[in-house]
Coordinates of C-alpha atoms and ligand atoms in Angstrom, one line a residue:
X1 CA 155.5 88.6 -38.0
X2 CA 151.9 87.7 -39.2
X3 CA 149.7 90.1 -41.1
X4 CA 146.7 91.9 -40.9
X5 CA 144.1 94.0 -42.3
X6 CA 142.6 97.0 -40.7
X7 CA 139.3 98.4 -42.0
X8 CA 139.6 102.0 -41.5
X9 CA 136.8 104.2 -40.7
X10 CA 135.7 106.5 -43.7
X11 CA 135.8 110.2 -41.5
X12 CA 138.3 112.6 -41.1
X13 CA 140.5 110.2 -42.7
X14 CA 143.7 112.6 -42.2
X15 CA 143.3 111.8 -38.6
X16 CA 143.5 108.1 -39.2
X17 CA 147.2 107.4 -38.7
X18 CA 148.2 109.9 -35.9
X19 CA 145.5 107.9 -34.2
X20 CA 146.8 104.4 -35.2
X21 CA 150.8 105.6 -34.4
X22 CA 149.4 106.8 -31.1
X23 CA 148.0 103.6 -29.9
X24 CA 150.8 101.6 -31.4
X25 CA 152.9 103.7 -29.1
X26 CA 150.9 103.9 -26.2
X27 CA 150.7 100.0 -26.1
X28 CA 154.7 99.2 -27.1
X29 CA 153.7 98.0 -30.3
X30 CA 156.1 98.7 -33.2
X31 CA 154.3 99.0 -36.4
X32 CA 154.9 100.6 -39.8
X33 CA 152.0 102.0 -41.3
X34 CA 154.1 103.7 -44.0
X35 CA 151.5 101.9 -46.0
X36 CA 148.5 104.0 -45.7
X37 CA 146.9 106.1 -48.0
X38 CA 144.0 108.8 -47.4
X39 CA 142.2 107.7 -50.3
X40 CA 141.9 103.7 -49.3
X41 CA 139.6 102.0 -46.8
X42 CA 141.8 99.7 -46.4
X43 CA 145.5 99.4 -44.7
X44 CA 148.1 96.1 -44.0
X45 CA 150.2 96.1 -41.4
X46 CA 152.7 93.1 -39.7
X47 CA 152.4 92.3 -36.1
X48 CA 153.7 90.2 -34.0
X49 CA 150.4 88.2 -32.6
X50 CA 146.8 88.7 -32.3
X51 CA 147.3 90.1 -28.9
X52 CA 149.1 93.4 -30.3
X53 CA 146.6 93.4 -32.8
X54 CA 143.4 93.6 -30.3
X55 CA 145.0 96.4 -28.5
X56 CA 145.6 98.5 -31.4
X57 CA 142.5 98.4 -33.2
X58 CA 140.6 98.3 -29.1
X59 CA 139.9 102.3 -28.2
X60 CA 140.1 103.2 -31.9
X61 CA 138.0 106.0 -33.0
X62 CA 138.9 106.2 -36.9
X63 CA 139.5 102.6 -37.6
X64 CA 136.7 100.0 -37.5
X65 CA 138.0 96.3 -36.9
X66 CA 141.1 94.2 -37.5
X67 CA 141.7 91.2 -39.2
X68 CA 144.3 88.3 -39.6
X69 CA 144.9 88.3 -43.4
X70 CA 144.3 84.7 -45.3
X71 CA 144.1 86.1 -48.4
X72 CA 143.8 89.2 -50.9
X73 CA 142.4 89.1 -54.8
X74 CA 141.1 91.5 -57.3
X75 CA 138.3 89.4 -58.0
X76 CA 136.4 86.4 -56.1
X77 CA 138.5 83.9 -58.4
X78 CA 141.6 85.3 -57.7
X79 CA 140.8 86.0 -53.8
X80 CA 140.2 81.8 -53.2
X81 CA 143.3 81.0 -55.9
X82 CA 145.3 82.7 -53.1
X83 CA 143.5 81.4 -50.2
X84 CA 143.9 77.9 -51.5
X85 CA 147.3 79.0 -52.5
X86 CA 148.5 80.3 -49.1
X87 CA 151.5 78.2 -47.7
X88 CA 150.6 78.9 -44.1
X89 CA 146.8 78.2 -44.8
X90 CA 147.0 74.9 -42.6
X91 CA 148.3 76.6 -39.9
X92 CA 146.2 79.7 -40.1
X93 CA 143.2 77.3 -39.7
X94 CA 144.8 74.5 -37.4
X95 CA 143.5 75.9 -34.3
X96 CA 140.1 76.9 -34.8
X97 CA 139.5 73.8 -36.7
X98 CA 136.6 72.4 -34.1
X99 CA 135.5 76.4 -32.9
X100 CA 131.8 77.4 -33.9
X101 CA 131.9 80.0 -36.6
X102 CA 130.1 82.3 -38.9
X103 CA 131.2 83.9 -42.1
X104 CA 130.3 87.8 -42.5
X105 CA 130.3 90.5 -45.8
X106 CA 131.6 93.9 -45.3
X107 CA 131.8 96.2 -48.2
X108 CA 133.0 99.6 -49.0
X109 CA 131.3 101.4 -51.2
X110 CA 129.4 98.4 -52.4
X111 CA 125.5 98.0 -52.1
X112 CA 123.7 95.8 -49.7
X113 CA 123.2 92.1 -50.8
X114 CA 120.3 90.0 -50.2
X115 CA 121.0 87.0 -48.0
X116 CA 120.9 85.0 -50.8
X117 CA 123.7 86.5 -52.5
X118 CA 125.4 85.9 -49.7
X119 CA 125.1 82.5 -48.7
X120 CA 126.3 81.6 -52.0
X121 CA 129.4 83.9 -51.5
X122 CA 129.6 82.1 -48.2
X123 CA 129.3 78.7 -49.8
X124 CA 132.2 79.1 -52.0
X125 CA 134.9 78.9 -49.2
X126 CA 133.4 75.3 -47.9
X127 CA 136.8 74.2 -49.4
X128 CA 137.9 75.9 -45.6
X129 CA 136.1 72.7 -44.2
X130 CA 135.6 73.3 -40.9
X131 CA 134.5 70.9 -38.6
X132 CA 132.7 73.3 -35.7
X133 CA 129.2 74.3 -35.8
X134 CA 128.1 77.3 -37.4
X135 CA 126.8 79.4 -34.9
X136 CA 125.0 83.0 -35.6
X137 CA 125.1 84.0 -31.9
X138 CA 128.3 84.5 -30.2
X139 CA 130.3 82.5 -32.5
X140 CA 134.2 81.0 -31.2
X141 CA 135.6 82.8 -34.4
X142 CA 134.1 85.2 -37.6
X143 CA 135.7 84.9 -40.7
X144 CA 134.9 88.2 -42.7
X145 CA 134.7 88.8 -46.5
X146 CA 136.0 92.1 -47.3
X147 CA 135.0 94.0 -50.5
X148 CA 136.2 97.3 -52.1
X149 CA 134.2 98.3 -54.9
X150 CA 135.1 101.8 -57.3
X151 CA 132.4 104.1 -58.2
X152 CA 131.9 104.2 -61.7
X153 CA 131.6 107.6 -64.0
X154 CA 128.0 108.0 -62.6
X155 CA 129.4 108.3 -59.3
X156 CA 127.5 104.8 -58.4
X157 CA 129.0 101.8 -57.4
X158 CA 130.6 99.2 -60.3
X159 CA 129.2 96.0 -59.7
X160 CA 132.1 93.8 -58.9
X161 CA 134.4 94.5 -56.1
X162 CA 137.8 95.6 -57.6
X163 CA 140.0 94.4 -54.3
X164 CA 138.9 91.6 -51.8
X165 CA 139.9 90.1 -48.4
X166 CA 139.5 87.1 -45.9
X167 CA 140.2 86.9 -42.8
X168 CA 139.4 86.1 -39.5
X169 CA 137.9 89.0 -37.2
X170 CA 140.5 89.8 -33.9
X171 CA 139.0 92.6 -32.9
X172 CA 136.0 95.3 -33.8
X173 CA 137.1 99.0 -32.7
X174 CA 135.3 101.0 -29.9
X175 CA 133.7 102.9 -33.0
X176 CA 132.2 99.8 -34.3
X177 CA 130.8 99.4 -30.7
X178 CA 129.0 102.5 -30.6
X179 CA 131.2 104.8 -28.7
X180 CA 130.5 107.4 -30.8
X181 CA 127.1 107.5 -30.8
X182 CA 127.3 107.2 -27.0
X183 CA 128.9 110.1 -26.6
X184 CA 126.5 112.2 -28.9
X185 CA 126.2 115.5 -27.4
X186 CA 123.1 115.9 -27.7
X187 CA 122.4 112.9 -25.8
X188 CA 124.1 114.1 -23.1
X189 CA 122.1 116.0 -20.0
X190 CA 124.6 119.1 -20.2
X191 CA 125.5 120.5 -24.1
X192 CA 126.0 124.0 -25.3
X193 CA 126.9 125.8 -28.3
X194 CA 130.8 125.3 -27.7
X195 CA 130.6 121.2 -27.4
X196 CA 133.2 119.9 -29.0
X197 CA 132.4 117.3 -31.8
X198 CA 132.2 114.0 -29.6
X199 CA 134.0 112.0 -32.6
X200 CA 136.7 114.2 -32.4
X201 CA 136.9 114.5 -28.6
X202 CA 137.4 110.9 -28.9
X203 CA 140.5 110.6 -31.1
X204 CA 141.8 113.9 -29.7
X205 CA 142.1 111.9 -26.3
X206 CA 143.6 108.8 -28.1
X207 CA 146.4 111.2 -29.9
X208 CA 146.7 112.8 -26.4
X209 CA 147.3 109.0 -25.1
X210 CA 145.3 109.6 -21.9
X211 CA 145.2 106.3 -20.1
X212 CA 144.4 104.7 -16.9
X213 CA 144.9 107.1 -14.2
X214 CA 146.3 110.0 -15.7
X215 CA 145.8 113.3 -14.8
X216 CA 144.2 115.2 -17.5
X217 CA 143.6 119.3 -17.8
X218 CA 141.1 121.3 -20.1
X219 CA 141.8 124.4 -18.7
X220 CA 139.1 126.0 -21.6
X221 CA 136.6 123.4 -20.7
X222 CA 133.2 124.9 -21.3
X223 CA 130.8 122.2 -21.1
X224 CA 134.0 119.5 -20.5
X225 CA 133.2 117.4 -24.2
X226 CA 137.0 116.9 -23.8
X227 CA 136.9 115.6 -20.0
X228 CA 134.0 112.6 -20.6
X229 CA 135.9 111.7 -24.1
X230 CA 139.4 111.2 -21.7
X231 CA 137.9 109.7 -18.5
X232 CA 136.3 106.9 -21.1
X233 CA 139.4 106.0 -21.7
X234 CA 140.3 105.8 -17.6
X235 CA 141.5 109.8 -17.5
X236 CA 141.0 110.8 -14.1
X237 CA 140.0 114.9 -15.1
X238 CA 139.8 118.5 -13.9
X239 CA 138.7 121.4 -16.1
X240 CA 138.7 125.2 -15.6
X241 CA 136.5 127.8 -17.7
X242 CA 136.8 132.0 -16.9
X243 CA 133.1 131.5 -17.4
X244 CA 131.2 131.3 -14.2
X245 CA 128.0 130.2 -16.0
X246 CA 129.2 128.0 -18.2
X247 CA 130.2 125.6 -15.3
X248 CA 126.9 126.2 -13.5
X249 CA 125.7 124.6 -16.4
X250 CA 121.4 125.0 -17.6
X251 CA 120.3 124.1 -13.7
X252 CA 120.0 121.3 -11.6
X253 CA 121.1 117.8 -13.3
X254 CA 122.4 119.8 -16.5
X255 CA 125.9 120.6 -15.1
X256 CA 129.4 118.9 -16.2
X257 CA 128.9 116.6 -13.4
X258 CA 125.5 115.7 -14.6
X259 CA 127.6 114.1 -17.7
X260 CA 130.1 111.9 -15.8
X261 CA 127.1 110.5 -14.0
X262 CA 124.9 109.9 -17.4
X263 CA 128.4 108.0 -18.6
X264 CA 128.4 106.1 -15.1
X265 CA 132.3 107.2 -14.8
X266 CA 131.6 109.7 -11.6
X267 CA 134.8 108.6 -10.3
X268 CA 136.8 110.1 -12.9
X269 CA 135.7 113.5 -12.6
X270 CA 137.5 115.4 -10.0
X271 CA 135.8 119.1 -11.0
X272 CA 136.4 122.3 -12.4
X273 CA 137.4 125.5 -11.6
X274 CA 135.9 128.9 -12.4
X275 CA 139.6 130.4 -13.0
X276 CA 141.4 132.6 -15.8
X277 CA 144.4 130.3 -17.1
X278 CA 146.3 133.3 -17.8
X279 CA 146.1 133.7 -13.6
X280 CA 146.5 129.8 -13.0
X281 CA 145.8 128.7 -9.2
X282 CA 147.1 125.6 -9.2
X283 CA 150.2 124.9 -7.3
X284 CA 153.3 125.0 -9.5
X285 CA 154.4 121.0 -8.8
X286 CA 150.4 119.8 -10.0
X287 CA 152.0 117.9 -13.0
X288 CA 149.5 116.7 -15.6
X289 CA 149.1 113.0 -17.9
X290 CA 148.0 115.2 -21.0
X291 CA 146.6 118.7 -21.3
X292 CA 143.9 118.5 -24.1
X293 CA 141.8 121.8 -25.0
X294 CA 139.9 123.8 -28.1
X295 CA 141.0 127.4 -26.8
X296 CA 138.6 130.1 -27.7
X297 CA 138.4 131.2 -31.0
X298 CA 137.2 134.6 -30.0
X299 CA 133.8 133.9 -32.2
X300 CA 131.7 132.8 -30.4
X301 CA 133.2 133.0 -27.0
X302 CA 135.7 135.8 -26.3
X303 CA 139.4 135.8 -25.9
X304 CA 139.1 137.1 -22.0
X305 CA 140.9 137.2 -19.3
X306 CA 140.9 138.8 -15.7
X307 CA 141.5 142.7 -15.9
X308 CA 140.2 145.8 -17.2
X309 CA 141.1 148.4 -19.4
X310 CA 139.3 150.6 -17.5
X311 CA 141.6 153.1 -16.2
X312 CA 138.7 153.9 -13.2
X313 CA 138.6 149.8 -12.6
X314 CA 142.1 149.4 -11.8
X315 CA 143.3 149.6 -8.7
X316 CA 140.0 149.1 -6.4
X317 CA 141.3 146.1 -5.2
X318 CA 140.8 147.7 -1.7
X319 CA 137.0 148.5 -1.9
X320 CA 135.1 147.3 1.1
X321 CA 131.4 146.7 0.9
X322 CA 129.6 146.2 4.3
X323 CA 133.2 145.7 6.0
X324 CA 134.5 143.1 3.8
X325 CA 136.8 143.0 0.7
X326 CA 134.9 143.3 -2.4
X327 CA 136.7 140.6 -4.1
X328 CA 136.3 138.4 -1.1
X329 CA 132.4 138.2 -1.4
X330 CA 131.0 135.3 -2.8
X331 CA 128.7 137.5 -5.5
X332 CA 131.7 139.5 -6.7
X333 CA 132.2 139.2 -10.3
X334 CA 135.7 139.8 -11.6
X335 CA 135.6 142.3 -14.5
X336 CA 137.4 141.1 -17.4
X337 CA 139.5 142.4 -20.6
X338 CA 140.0 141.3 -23.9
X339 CA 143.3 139.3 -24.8
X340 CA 144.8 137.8 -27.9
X341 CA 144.3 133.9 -28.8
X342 CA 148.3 134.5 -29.9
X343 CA 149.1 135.4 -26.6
X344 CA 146.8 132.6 -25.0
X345 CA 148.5 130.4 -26.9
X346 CA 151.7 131.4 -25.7
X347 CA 150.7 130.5 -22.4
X348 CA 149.1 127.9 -23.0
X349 CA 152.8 126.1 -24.3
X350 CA 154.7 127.8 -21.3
X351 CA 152.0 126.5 -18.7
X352 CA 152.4 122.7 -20.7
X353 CA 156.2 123.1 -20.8
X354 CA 156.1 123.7 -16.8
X355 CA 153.2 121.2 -16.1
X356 CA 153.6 118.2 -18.1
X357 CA 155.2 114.7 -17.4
X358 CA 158.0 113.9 -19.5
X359 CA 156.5 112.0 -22.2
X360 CA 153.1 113.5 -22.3
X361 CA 151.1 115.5 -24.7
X362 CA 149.7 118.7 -25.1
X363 CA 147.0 118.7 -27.6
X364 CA 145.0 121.6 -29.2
X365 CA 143.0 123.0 -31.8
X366 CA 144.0 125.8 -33.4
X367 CA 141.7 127.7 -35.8
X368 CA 143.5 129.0 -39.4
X369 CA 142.2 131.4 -41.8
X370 CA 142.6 129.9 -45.4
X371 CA 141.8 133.4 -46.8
X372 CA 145.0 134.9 -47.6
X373 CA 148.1 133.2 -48.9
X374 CA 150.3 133.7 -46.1
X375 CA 151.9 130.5 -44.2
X376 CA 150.5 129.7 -40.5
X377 CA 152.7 129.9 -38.1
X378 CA 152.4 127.3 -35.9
X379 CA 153.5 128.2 -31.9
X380 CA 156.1 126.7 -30.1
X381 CA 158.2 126.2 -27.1
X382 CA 162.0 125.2 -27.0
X383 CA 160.6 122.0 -24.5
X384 CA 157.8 121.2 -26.5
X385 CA 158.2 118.6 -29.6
X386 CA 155.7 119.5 -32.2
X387 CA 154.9 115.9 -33.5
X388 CA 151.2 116.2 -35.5
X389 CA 150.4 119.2 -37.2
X390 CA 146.6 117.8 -38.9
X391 CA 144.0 119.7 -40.8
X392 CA 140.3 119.4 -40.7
X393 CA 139.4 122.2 -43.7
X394 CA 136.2 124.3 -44.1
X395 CA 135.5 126.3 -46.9
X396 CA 137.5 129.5 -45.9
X397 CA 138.9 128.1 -42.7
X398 CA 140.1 125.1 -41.4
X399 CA 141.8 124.0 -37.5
X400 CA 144.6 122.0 -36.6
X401 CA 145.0 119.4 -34.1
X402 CA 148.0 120.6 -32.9
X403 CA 150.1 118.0 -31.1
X404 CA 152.9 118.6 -28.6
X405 CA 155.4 115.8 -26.6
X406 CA 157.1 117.3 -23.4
X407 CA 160.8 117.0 -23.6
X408 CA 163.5 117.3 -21.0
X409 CA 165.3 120.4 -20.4
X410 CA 168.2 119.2 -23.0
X411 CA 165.7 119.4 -25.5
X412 CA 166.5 122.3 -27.8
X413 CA 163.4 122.1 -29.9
X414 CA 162.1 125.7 -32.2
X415 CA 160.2 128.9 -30.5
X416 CA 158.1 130.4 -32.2
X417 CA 156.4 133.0 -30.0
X418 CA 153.4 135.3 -31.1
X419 CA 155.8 138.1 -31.7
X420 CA 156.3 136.1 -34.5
X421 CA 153.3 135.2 -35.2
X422 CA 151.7 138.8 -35.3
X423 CA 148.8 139.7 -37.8
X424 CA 149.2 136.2 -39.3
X425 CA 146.9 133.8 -36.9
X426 CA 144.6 136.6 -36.0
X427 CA 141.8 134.5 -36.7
X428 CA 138.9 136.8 -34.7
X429 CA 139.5 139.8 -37.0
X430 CA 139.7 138.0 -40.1
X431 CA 136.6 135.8 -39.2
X432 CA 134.4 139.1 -39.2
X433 CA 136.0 141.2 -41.8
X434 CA 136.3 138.8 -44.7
X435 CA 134.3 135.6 -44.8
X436 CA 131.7 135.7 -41.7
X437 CA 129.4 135.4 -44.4
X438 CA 130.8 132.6 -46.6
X439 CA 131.8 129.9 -44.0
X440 CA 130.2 128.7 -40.7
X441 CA 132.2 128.0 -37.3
X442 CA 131.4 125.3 -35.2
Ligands
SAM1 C1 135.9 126.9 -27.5 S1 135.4 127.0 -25.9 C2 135.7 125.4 -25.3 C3 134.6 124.5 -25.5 C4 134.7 123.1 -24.9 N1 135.7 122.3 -25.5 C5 133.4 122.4 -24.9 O1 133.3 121.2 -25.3 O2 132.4 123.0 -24.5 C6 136.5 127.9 -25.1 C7 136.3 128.2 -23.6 O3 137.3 129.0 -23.1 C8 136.8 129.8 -22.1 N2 137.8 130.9 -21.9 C9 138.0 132.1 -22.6 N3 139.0 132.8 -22.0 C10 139.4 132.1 -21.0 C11 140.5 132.3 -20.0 N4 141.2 133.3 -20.0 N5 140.7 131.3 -19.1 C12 139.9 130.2 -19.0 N6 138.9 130.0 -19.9 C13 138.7 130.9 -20.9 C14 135.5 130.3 -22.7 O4 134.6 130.7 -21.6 C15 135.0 129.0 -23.4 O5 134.1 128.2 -22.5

């Protein structure tokens, strides 16, 4: 086993290892990253090879580049005592003894240098002595100088780094190569008020593990932020909103479809469906790769579902207008009734406990009032392992990426239905009547 470094991204940091454990497991890798703490930039991990090492760190979203680890210090003069000190230093440079190379100075928290400053810092490894060319461009190999500095009482940076590292660059992350920016939604032709966060949509769909091929669902899709974020990772997906003009989208090019095409992965869009998931059409043996969603939070978009609780509204199902069935015209609009995010929620584990591959995941977030001291209960289905439970807090609410694996039918795994749950998740009410004015939903 060899080691490495991983520079870790500095947002949503509670996100950070789900991710990292998800990858790991998605690509057979066993690592232990026990080690990792919330509060550090940094985080070493053994491997076996490079190899294991460039897929980890590849589609990460919270992690920025990985590194093969030739030395650590709390200072510059301890960092090259343990460099030159490092049994396995010949071997670590052995091969790349003739490549072109460049040396390279990341810091956290630290301020920029000038490129004097760093040429020096450069300078004082020439007791590496390579024999390639250094080459700025497109170099064979980058070895990276990697500071942590504190902040100091005045909340500014101290001036000397307080941890160091060397190493050679394997890999940068697909954050460091600007997939989040890519997937800015306002960049994108079709956006609405519901997008979901496209940094978040991007490490939901690595925790979900969509991969090459998979089928994925977002059966509350809205303007699909989930469904681009999984077919960049080669999720082939399908969405379905109770919202007729949601999916029509703002007019012509400014659909979900419009999206895919901006993204240039048309192919992995199959479509969505204007449907009520409480009244799911698909056929009972569609099995799904991962089920990723944000059900509504009855905030801005109602809990809804097809119905009515109009006593005059029910039963008309046999109306005829000019001969034909009123339902069976194409400008009939289903009337609709209001329904409980608990019971949604409830369906939405059955649906995934019938509809999932063995293996897969059903991810969600779940809004939670922080208001009142009461514990959340957390849904969940006998079939359905409950393996990531992670918070991203707001001042008087915070939501939960709640993470499901599909078992087999020996698995005896909790229930917790929302009889259970009653008057403790009901987020809607609580939203309007005690802190609308205090905290802002996004
Ligand atoms: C929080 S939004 C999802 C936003 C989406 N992630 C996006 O990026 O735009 C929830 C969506 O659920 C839809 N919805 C509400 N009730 C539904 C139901 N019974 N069946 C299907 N969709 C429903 C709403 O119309 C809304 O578009």
């Amino acid at each position: 086993m060899k080691d490495y470094l991983i520079f870790l991204a500095q947002s949503h940091p509670q996100f950070r290892k789900a991710e990292l454990e998800s990858l790991a497991d998605l690509n057979g890798i066993q690592v232990d990253f026990s080690n990792h703490n919330i509060e550090h930039p940094f985080l070493l991990v053994k491997l076996n090879n490079d190899e294991e090492a460039f897929k980890l760190i590849d589609r990460a979203i919270l992690a920025k580049g990985i590194y093969e680890l030739w030395g650590v210090g709390n200072s510059f003069d301890e960092l090259h005592y343990n460099i030159k000190n490092n049994n396995n230093l010949n071997n670590l440079k052995e091969p790349f003894i003739n490549s072109t190379f460049k040396f390279e100075n990341l810091t956290f928290q630290g301020g920029k240098k000038s490129r004097d400053e760093q040429i020096k810092i450069f300078d004082n490894f020439s007791y590496l002595s390579f024999n390639g060319k250094i080459k700025m461009k497109n170099p064979d190999q980058i070895f990276t100088i990697l500071e942590k500095y504190s902040l100091g009482n005045d909340l500014f940076p101290l001036d000397k780094p307080d941890k160091l590292y060397f190493g050679r660059q394997i890999n940068l992350s697909a954050r460091s190569k600007g997939i989040v920016e890519k997937y800015d939604i306002k960049k994108r032709p079709y956006f609405g008020t519901t997008s979901f966060d496209a940094e978040l949509s991007l490490f939901t769909s690595n925790i979900a593990q969509v991969k090459k091929g998979d089928l994925i669902y977002d059966p509350f899709v809205g303007t699909g932020s989930f469904l681009v974020s999984s077919a960049e990772f080669g999720g082939i997906t399908i969405g379905s909103d109770i919202e007729f003009l949601t999916l029509k989208g703002k007019g012509p090019n400014k659909r979900i479809k419009d999206n895919f095409d901006y993204y240039k992965d048309p192919l992995n869009y199959i479509d969505t469906l204007c449907m009520d998931f409480t009244n799911n059409a698909f056929r009972k043996n569609l099995i799904f790769g991962a089920i990723i969603c944000d059900p509504p939070y009855g905030v801005r978009e109602g809990v809804k579902v097809c119905g009515s609780n109009d006593e005059n509204k029910i039963g008309r199902e046999n109306i005829l207008i000019d001969g034909k069935l009123a339902y069976l015209r194409r400008d009939y609009i289903q009337p609709k009734k209001m329904y409980s995010l608990d019971l949604l929620l409830d369906d939405l584990l059955q649906f995934s406990s019938e509809r999932l591959e063995i293996g897969s995941r059903l991810c969600f977030w779940m809004p939670v009032a922080n208001d009142e001291d009461i514990p959340t209960m957390i849904p969940q289905h006998k079939e359905l392992e409950l393996i990531y439970e992670l918070v991203q807090d707001f001042y008087k609410w915070s939501r939960r990426l709640l993470v499901y694996v599909k078992r087999d039918k020996n698995y005896n795994g909790t229930t917790i239905k929302s009889e259970n749950r009653e008057g403790v998740n009901n987020f809607r009410e609580r939203y309007f009547h005690k802190f609308s004015k205090a905290s802002k939903v996004q």
